[in-house]
Short mmCIF file of C-alpha atoms and ligand atoms in Angstrom, two decimals:
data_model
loop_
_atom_site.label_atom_id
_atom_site.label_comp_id
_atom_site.label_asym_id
_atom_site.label_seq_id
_atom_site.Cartn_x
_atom_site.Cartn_y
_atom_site.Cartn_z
CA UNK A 293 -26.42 4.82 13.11
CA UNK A 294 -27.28 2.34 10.93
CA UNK A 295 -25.65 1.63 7.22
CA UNK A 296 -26.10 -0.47 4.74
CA UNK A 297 -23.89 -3.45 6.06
CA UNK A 298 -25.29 -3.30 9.23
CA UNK A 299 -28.55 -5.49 9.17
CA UNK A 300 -27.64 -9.46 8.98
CA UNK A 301 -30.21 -11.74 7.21
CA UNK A 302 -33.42 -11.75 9.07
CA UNK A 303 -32.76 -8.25 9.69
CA UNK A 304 -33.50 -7.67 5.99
CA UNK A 305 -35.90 -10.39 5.93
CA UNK A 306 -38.15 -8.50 8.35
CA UNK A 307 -37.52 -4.77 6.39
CA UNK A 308 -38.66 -6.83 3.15
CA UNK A 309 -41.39 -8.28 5.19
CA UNK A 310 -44.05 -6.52 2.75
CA UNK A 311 -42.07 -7.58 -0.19
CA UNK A 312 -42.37 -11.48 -2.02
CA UNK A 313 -40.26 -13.42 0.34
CA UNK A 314 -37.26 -14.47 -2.52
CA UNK A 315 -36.73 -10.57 -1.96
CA UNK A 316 -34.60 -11.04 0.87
CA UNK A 317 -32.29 -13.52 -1.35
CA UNK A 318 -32.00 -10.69 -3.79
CA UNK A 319 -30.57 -8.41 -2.16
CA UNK A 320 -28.32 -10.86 -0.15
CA UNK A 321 -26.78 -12.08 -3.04
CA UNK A 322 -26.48 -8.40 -4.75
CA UNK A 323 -24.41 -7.09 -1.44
CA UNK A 324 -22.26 -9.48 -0.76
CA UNK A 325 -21.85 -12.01 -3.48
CA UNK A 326 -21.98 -9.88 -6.50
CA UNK A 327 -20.59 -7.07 -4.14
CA UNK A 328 -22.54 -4.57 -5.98
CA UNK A 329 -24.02 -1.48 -4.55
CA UNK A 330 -27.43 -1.37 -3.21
CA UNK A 331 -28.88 0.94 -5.57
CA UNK A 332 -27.30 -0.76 -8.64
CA UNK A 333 -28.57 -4.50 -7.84
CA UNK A 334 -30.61 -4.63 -10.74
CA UNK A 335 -33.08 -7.72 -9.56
CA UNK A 336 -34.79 -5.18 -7.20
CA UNK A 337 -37.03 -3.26 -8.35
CA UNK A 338 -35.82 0.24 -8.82
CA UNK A 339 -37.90 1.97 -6.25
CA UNK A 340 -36.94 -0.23 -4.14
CA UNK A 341 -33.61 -0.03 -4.13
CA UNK A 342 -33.93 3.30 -4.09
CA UNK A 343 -35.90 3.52 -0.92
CA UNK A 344 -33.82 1.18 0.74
CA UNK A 345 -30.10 2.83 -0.62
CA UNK A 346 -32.19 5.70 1.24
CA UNK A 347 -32.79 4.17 4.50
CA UNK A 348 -29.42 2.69 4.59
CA UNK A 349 -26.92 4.35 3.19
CA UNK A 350 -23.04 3.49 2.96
CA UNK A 351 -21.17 4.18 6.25
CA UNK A 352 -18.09 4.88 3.99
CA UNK A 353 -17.14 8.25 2.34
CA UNK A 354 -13.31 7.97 0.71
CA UNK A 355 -11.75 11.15 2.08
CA UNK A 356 -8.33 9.74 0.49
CA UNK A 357 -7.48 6.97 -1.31
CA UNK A 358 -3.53 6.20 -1.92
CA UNK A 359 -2.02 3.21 -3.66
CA UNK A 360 1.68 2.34 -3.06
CA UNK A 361 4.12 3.23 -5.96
CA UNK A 362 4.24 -0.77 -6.72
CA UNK A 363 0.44 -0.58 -6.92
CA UNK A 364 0.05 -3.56 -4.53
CA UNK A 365 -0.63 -1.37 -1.40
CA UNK A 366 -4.11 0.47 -1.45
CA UNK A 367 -4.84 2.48 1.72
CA UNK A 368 -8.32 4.54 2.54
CA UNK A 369 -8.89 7.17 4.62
CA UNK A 370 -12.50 7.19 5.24
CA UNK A 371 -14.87 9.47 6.99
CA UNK A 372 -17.66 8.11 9.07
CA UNK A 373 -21.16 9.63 9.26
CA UNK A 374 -20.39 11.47 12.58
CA UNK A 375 -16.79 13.05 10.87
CA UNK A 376 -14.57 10.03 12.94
CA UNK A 377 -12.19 8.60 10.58
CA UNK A 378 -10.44 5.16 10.12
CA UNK A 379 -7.95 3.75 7.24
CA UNK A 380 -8.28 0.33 5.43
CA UNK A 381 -5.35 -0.96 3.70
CA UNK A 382 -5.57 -3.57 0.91
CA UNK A 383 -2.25 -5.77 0.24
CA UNK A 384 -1.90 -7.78 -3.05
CA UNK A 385 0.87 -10.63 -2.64
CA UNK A 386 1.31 -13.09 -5.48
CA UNK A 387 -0.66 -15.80 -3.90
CA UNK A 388 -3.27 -14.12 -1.92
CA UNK A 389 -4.77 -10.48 -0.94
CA UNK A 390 -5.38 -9.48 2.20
CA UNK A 391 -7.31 -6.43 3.96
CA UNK A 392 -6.69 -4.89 7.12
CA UNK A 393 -9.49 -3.60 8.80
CA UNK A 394 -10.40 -1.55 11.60
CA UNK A 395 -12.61 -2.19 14.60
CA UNK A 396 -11.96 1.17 16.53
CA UNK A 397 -12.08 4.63 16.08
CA UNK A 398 -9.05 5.54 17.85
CA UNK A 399 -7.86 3.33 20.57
CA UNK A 400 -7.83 3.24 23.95
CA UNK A 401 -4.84 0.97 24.64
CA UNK A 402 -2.11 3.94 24.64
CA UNK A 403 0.65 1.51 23.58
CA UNK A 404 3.50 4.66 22.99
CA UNK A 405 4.73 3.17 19.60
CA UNK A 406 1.76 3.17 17.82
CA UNK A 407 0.35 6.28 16.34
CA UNK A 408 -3.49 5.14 17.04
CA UNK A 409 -2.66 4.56 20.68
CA UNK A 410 -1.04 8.01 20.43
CA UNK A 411 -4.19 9.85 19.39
CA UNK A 412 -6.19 8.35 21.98
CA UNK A 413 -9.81 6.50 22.16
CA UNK A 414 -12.91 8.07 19.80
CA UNK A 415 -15.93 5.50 19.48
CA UNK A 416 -15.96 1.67 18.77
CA UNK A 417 -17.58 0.79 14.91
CA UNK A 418 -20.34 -0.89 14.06
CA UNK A 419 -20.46 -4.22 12.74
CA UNK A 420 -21.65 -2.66 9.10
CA UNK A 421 -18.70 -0.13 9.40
CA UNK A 422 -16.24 -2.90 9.83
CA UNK A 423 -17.74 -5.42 6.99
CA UNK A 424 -17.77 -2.24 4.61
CA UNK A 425 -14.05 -1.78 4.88
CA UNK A 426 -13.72 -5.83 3.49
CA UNK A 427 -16.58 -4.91 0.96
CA UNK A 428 -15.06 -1.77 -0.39
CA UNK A 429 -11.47 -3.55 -0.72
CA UNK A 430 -12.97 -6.37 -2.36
CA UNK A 431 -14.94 -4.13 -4.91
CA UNK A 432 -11.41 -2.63 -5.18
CA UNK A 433 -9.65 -6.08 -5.41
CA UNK A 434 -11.85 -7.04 -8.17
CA UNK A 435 -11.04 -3.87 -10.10
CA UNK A 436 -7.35 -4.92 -9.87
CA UNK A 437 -8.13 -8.57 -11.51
CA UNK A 438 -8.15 -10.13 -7.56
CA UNK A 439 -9.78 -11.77 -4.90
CA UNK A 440 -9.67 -10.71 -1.41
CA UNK A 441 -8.98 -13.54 0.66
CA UNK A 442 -7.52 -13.07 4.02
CA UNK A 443 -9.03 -10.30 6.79
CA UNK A 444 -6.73 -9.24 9.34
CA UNK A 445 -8.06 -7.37 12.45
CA UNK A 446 -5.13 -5.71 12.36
CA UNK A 447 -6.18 -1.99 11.70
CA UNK A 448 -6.69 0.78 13.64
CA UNK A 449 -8.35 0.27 17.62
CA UNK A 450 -8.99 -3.42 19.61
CA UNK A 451 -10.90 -5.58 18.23
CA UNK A 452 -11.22 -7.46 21.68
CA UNK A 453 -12.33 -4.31 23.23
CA UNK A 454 -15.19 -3.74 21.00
CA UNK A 455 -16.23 -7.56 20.67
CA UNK A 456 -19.59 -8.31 20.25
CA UNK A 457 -19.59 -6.10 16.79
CA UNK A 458 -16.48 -7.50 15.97
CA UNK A 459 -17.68 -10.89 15.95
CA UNK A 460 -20.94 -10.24 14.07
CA UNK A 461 -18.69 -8.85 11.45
CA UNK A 462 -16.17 -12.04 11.52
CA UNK A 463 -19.05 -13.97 11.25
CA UNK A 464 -20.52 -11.99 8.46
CA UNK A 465 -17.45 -12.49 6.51
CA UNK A 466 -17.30 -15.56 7.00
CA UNK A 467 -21.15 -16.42 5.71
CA UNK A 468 -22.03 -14.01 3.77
CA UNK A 469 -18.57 -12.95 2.09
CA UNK A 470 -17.69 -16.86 2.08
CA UNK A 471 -14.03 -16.06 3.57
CA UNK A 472 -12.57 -19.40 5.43
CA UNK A 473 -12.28 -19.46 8.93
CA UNK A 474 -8.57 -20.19 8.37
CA UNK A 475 -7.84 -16.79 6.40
CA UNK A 476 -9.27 -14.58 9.23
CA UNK A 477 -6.93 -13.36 11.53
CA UNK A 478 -7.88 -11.38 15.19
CA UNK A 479 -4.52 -9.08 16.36
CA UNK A 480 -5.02 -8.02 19.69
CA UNK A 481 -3.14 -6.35 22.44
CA UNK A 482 -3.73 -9.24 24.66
CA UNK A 483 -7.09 -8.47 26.62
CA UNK A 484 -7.25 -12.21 28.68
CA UNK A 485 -11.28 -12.32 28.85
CA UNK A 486 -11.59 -11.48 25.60
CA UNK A 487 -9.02 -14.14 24.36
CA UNK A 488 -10.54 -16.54 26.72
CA UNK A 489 -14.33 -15.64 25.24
CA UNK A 490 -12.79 -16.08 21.67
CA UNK A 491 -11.51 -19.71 22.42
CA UNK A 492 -15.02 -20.18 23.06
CA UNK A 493 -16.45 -19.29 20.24
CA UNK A 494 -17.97 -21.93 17.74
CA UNK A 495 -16.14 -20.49 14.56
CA UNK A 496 -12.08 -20.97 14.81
CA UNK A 497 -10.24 -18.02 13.38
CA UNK A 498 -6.51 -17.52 13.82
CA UNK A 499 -5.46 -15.64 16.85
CA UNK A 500 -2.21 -13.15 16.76
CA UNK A 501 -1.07 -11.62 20.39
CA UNK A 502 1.09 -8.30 20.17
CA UNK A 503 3.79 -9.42 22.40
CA UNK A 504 6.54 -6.91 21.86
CA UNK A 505 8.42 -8.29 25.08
CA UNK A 506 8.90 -11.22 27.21
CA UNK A 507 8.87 -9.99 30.93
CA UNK A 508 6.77 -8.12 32.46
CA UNK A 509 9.25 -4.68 33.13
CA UNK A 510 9.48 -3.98 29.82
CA UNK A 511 5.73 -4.74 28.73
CA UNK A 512 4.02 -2.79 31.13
CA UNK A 513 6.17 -0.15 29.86
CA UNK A 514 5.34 -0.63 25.94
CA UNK A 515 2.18 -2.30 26.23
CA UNK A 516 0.49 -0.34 29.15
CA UNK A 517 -2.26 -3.19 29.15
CA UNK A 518 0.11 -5.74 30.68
CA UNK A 519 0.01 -3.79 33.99
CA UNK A 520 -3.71 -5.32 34.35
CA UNK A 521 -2.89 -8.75 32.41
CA UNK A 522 0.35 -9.58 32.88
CA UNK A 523 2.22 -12.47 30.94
CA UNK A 524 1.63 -15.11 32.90
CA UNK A 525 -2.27 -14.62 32.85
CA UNK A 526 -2.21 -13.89 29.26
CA UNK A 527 -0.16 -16.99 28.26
CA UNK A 528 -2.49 -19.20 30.19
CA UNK A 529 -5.56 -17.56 28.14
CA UNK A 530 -3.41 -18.73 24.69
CA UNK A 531 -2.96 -21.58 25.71
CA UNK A 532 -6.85 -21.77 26.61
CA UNK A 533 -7.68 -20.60 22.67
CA UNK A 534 -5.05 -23.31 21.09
CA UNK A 535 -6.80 -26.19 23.17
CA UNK A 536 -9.95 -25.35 21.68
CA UNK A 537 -9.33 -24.19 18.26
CA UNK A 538 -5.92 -25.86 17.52
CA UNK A 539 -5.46 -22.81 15.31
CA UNK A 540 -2.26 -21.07 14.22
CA UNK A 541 -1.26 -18.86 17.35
CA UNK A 542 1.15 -16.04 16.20
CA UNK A 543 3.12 -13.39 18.45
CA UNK A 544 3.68 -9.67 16.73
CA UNK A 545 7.01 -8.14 18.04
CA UNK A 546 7.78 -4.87 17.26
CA UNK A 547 11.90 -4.70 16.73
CA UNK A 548 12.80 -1.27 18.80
CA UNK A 549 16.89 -0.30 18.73
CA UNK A 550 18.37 -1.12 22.48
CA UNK A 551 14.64 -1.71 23.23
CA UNK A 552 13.45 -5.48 22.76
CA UNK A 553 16.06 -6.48 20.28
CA UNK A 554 18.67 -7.45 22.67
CA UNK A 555 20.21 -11.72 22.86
CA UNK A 556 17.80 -12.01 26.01
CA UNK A 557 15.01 -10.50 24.32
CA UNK A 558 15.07 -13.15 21.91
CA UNK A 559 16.14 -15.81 24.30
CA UNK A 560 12.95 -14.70 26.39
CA UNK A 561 10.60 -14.61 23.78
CA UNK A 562 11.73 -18.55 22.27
CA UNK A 563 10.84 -19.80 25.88
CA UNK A 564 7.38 -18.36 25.53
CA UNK A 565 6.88 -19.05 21.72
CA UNK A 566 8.33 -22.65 21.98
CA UNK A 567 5.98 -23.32 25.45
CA UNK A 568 2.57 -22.56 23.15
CA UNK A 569 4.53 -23.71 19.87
CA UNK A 570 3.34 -20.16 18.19
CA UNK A 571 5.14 -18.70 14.99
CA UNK A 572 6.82 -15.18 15.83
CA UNK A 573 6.44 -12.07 13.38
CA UNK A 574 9.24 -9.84 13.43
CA UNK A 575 8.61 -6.11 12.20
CA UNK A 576 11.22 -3.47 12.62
CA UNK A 577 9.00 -0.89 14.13
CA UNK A 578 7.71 1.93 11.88
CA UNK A 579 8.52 5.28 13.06
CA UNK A 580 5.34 7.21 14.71
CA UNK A 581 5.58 11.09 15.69
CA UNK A 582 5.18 10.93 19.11
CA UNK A 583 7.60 7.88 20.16
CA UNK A 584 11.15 8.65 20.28
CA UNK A 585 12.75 5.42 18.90
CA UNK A 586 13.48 3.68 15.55
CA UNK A 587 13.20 0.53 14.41
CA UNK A 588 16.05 -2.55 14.71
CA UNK A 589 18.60 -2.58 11.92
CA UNK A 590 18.25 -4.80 9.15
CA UNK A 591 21.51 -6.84 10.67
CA UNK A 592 19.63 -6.93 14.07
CA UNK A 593 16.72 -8.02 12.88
CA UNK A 594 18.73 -10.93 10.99
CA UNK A 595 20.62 -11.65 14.46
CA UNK A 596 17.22 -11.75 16.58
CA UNK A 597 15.55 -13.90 13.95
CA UNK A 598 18.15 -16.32 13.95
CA UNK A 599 18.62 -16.18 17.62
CA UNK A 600 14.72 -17.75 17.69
CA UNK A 601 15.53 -20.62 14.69
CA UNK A 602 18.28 -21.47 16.88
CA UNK A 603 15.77 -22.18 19.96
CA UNK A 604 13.51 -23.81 17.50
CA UNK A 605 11.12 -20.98 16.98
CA UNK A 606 9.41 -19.93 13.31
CA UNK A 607 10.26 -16.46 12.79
CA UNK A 608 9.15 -14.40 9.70
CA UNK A 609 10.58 -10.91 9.07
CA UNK A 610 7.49 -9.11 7.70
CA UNK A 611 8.02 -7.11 4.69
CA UNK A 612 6.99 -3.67 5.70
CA UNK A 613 4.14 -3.07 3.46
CA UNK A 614 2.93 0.88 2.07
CA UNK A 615 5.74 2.78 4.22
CA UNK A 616 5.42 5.14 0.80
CA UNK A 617 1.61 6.03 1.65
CA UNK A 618 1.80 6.10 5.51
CA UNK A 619 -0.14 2.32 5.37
CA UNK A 620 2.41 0.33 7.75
CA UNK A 621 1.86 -1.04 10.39
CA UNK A 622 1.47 1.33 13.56
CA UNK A 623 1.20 4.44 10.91
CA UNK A 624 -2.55 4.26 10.22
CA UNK A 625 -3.77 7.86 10.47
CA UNK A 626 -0.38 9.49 11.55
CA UNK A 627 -0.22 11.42 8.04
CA UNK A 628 -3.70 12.79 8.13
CA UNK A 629 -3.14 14.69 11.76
CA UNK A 630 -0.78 16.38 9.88
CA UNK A 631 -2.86 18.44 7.59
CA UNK A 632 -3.92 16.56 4.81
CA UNK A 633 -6.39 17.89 2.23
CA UNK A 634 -10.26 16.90 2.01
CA UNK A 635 -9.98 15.95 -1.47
CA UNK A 636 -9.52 12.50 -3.52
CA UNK A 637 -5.58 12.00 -3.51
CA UNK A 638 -3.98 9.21 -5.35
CA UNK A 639 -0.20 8.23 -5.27
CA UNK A 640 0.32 7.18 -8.79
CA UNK A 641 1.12 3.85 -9.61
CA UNK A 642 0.52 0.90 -12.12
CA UNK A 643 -2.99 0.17 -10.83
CA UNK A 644 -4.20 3.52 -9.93
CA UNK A 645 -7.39 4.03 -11.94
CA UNK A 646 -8.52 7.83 -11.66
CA UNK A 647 -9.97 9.71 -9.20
CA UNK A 648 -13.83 7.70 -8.42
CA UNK A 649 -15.60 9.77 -5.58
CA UNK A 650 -17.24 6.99 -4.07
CA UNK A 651 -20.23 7.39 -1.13
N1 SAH B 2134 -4.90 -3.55 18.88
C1 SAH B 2134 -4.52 -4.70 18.15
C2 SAH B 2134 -4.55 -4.55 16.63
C3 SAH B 2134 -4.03 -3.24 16.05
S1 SAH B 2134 -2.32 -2.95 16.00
C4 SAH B 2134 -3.17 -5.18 18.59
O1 SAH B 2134 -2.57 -4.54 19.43
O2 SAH B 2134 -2.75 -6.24 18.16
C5 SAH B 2134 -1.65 -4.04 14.80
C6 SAH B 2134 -0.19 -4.38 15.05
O3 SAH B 2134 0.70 -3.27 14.73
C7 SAH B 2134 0.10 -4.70 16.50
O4 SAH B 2134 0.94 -5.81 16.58
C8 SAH B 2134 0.81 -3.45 16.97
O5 SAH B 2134 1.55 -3.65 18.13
C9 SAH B 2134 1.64 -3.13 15.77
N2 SAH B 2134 2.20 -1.78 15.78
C10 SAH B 2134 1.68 -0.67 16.33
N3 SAH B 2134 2.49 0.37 16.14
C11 SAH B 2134 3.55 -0.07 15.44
C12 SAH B 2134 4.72 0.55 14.92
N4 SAH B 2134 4.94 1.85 15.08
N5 SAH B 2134 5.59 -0.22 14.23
C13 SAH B 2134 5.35 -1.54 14.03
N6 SAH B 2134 4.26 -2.18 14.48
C14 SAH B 2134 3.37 -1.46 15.19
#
């Protein structure tokens, strides 16, 4: 299964082997600078591009495309070559846009909030499946009169759990896409080796731990993956990354009613977040078929936040972005188990541009 994002630079260098060497460059450039499809980068040589759009085609096929009613929410629902699927959401904010991508199909951490955890474990991507989701959205940004420039690993599956293609991709964003190391964000579920192999890595990019609760009780029961690396093993391995990157180390809590919203919930979580000095996003959680609770209460989430300024902790409430198109957080694919159509969909709004199929 290879696609046309999948090859890095000698890769290419060696298929163009029988071609003049500033080939190579061509072709480069075309994909990811001009981010223009294969077969329409017109410094090749039309039978080239042709063979090689051939060879490699796009791992992509848009089975639905939805953009919020604001139009600053874009969300895909894309069908791999073997009929897996994963979603991509695109976020325009005033100062920056962001993508979230993918890294699994499915996921195998069965966290019971989370709608990918709920439908269980498929296949991990490829790099080129991963660095086509930030290709696509950036096409897409452009389209909309913006820049892509921040990645969060943030989509569907564990990025730490399918790491060496993860990697290739961050760095392949990072090189070829020219994204700083600083706007590239990994969210994981808190796998210790993995955040201990990261820490290690030459290229710094911003590490986010899904925390969700402070002790171990209540963890192992909403993040099942504590059982095998419990708190105090996983703060030790962020305190391992911040010591070598000295980058920005952020702690995802899901707000659940009764759940982890309580005074020593809060009181709990400002011990931790003050020990490794990390910023704490707050996100009520987003309601998921298969988990019977609801999210905090607006005043709750007020309370808890300022519960953590009091114990000198950042907190930021995150707006909950694409709730109208199924795109928040924990939602990703939730919609399409329940019977949505094979065709091109589009919620209307001010930047929705027609119906493109794309392949
Ligand atoms: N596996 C990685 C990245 C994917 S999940 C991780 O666990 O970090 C991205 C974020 O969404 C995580 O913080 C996850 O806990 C959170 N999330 C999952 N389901 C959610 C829900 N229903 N409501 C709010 N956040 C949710």
């Amino acid at each position: 299964m290879t696609s046309q994002f999948d090859p890095d630079r000698d890769e290419w260098t060696r298929r163009l082997a029988e071609e003049p060497a500033y080939r190579a460059e061509q072709l480069w450039q075309g994909l990811y600078l001009d981010l223009t499809d294969l077969a329409d980068i017109s410094t090749l040589p039309r039978g080239l591009r042709d063979r090689l759009a051939a060879e490699l085609p796009v791992a992509l096929a848009v089975v639905t495309e939805s953009v919020s009613a604001d139009g600053e929410t874009v969300k895909w629902l894309w069908a791999l070559e073997d009929g897996a699927e994963i979603e991509t959401v695109l976020m325009h904010y005033p100062e920056r846009s962001t993508v979230c991508v993918s890294t699994q199909a499915g996921c195998a951490m069965a966290c019971g909030f989370c709608a990918t955890g709920q439908g269980g474990f498929e296949r991990n991507l490829t790099t080129g499946e991963i660095v086509e989701q930030v290709v696509r959205a950036a096409r897409r940004a452009r389209t909309d009169g913006r820049r892509v420039s921040n990645v969060v690993l943030m989509g569907m599956g564990e990025p730490l759990a399918n790491y060496d293609r993860t990697l290739e991709a961050v760095h392949r964003m990072h090189g070829a896409l020219g994204l700083s190391a600083r706007h590239l964000t990994l969210s994981t579920v808190g796998l210790v080796p993995g955040i201990r192999r990261l820490a290690d890595e030459p290229l710094p990019i911003n590490l986010a731990v899904s925390l969700h609760a402070a002790d171990d009780a209540l963890r192992d029961q909403l993040v099942p993956i504590n059982r095998r690396y419990p708190l105090a093993d996983l703060v030790a391995a962020c305190e391992h990354h911040q010591r070598a990157h000295s980058r920005r180390l952020s702690f995802e809590w899901a707000l659940i009613d009764g759940v982890n919203d309580r005074d020593e919930d809060a009181a709990r979580l400002a011990e931790i977040a003050r020990h490794l000095r990390a910023h704490v996003n707050l996100i009520p959680l987003n309601r998921t078929p298969g988990w019977p609770t609801t999210g905090s209460p607006p005043e709750r989430v007020t309370h808890f936040r300022r519960l953590l300024e009091r114990r000198g902790v950042v907190a930021t409430v995150r707006a909950n972005r694409g709730t109208d198109i199924d795109a928040a957080c924990g939602q990703l694919r939730a919609a399409s188990r329940d019977g949505r159509s094979s065709t091109v969909t589009m919620v209307e709004g001010p930047t929705a541009r027609g119906n493109r199929p794309e392949r």
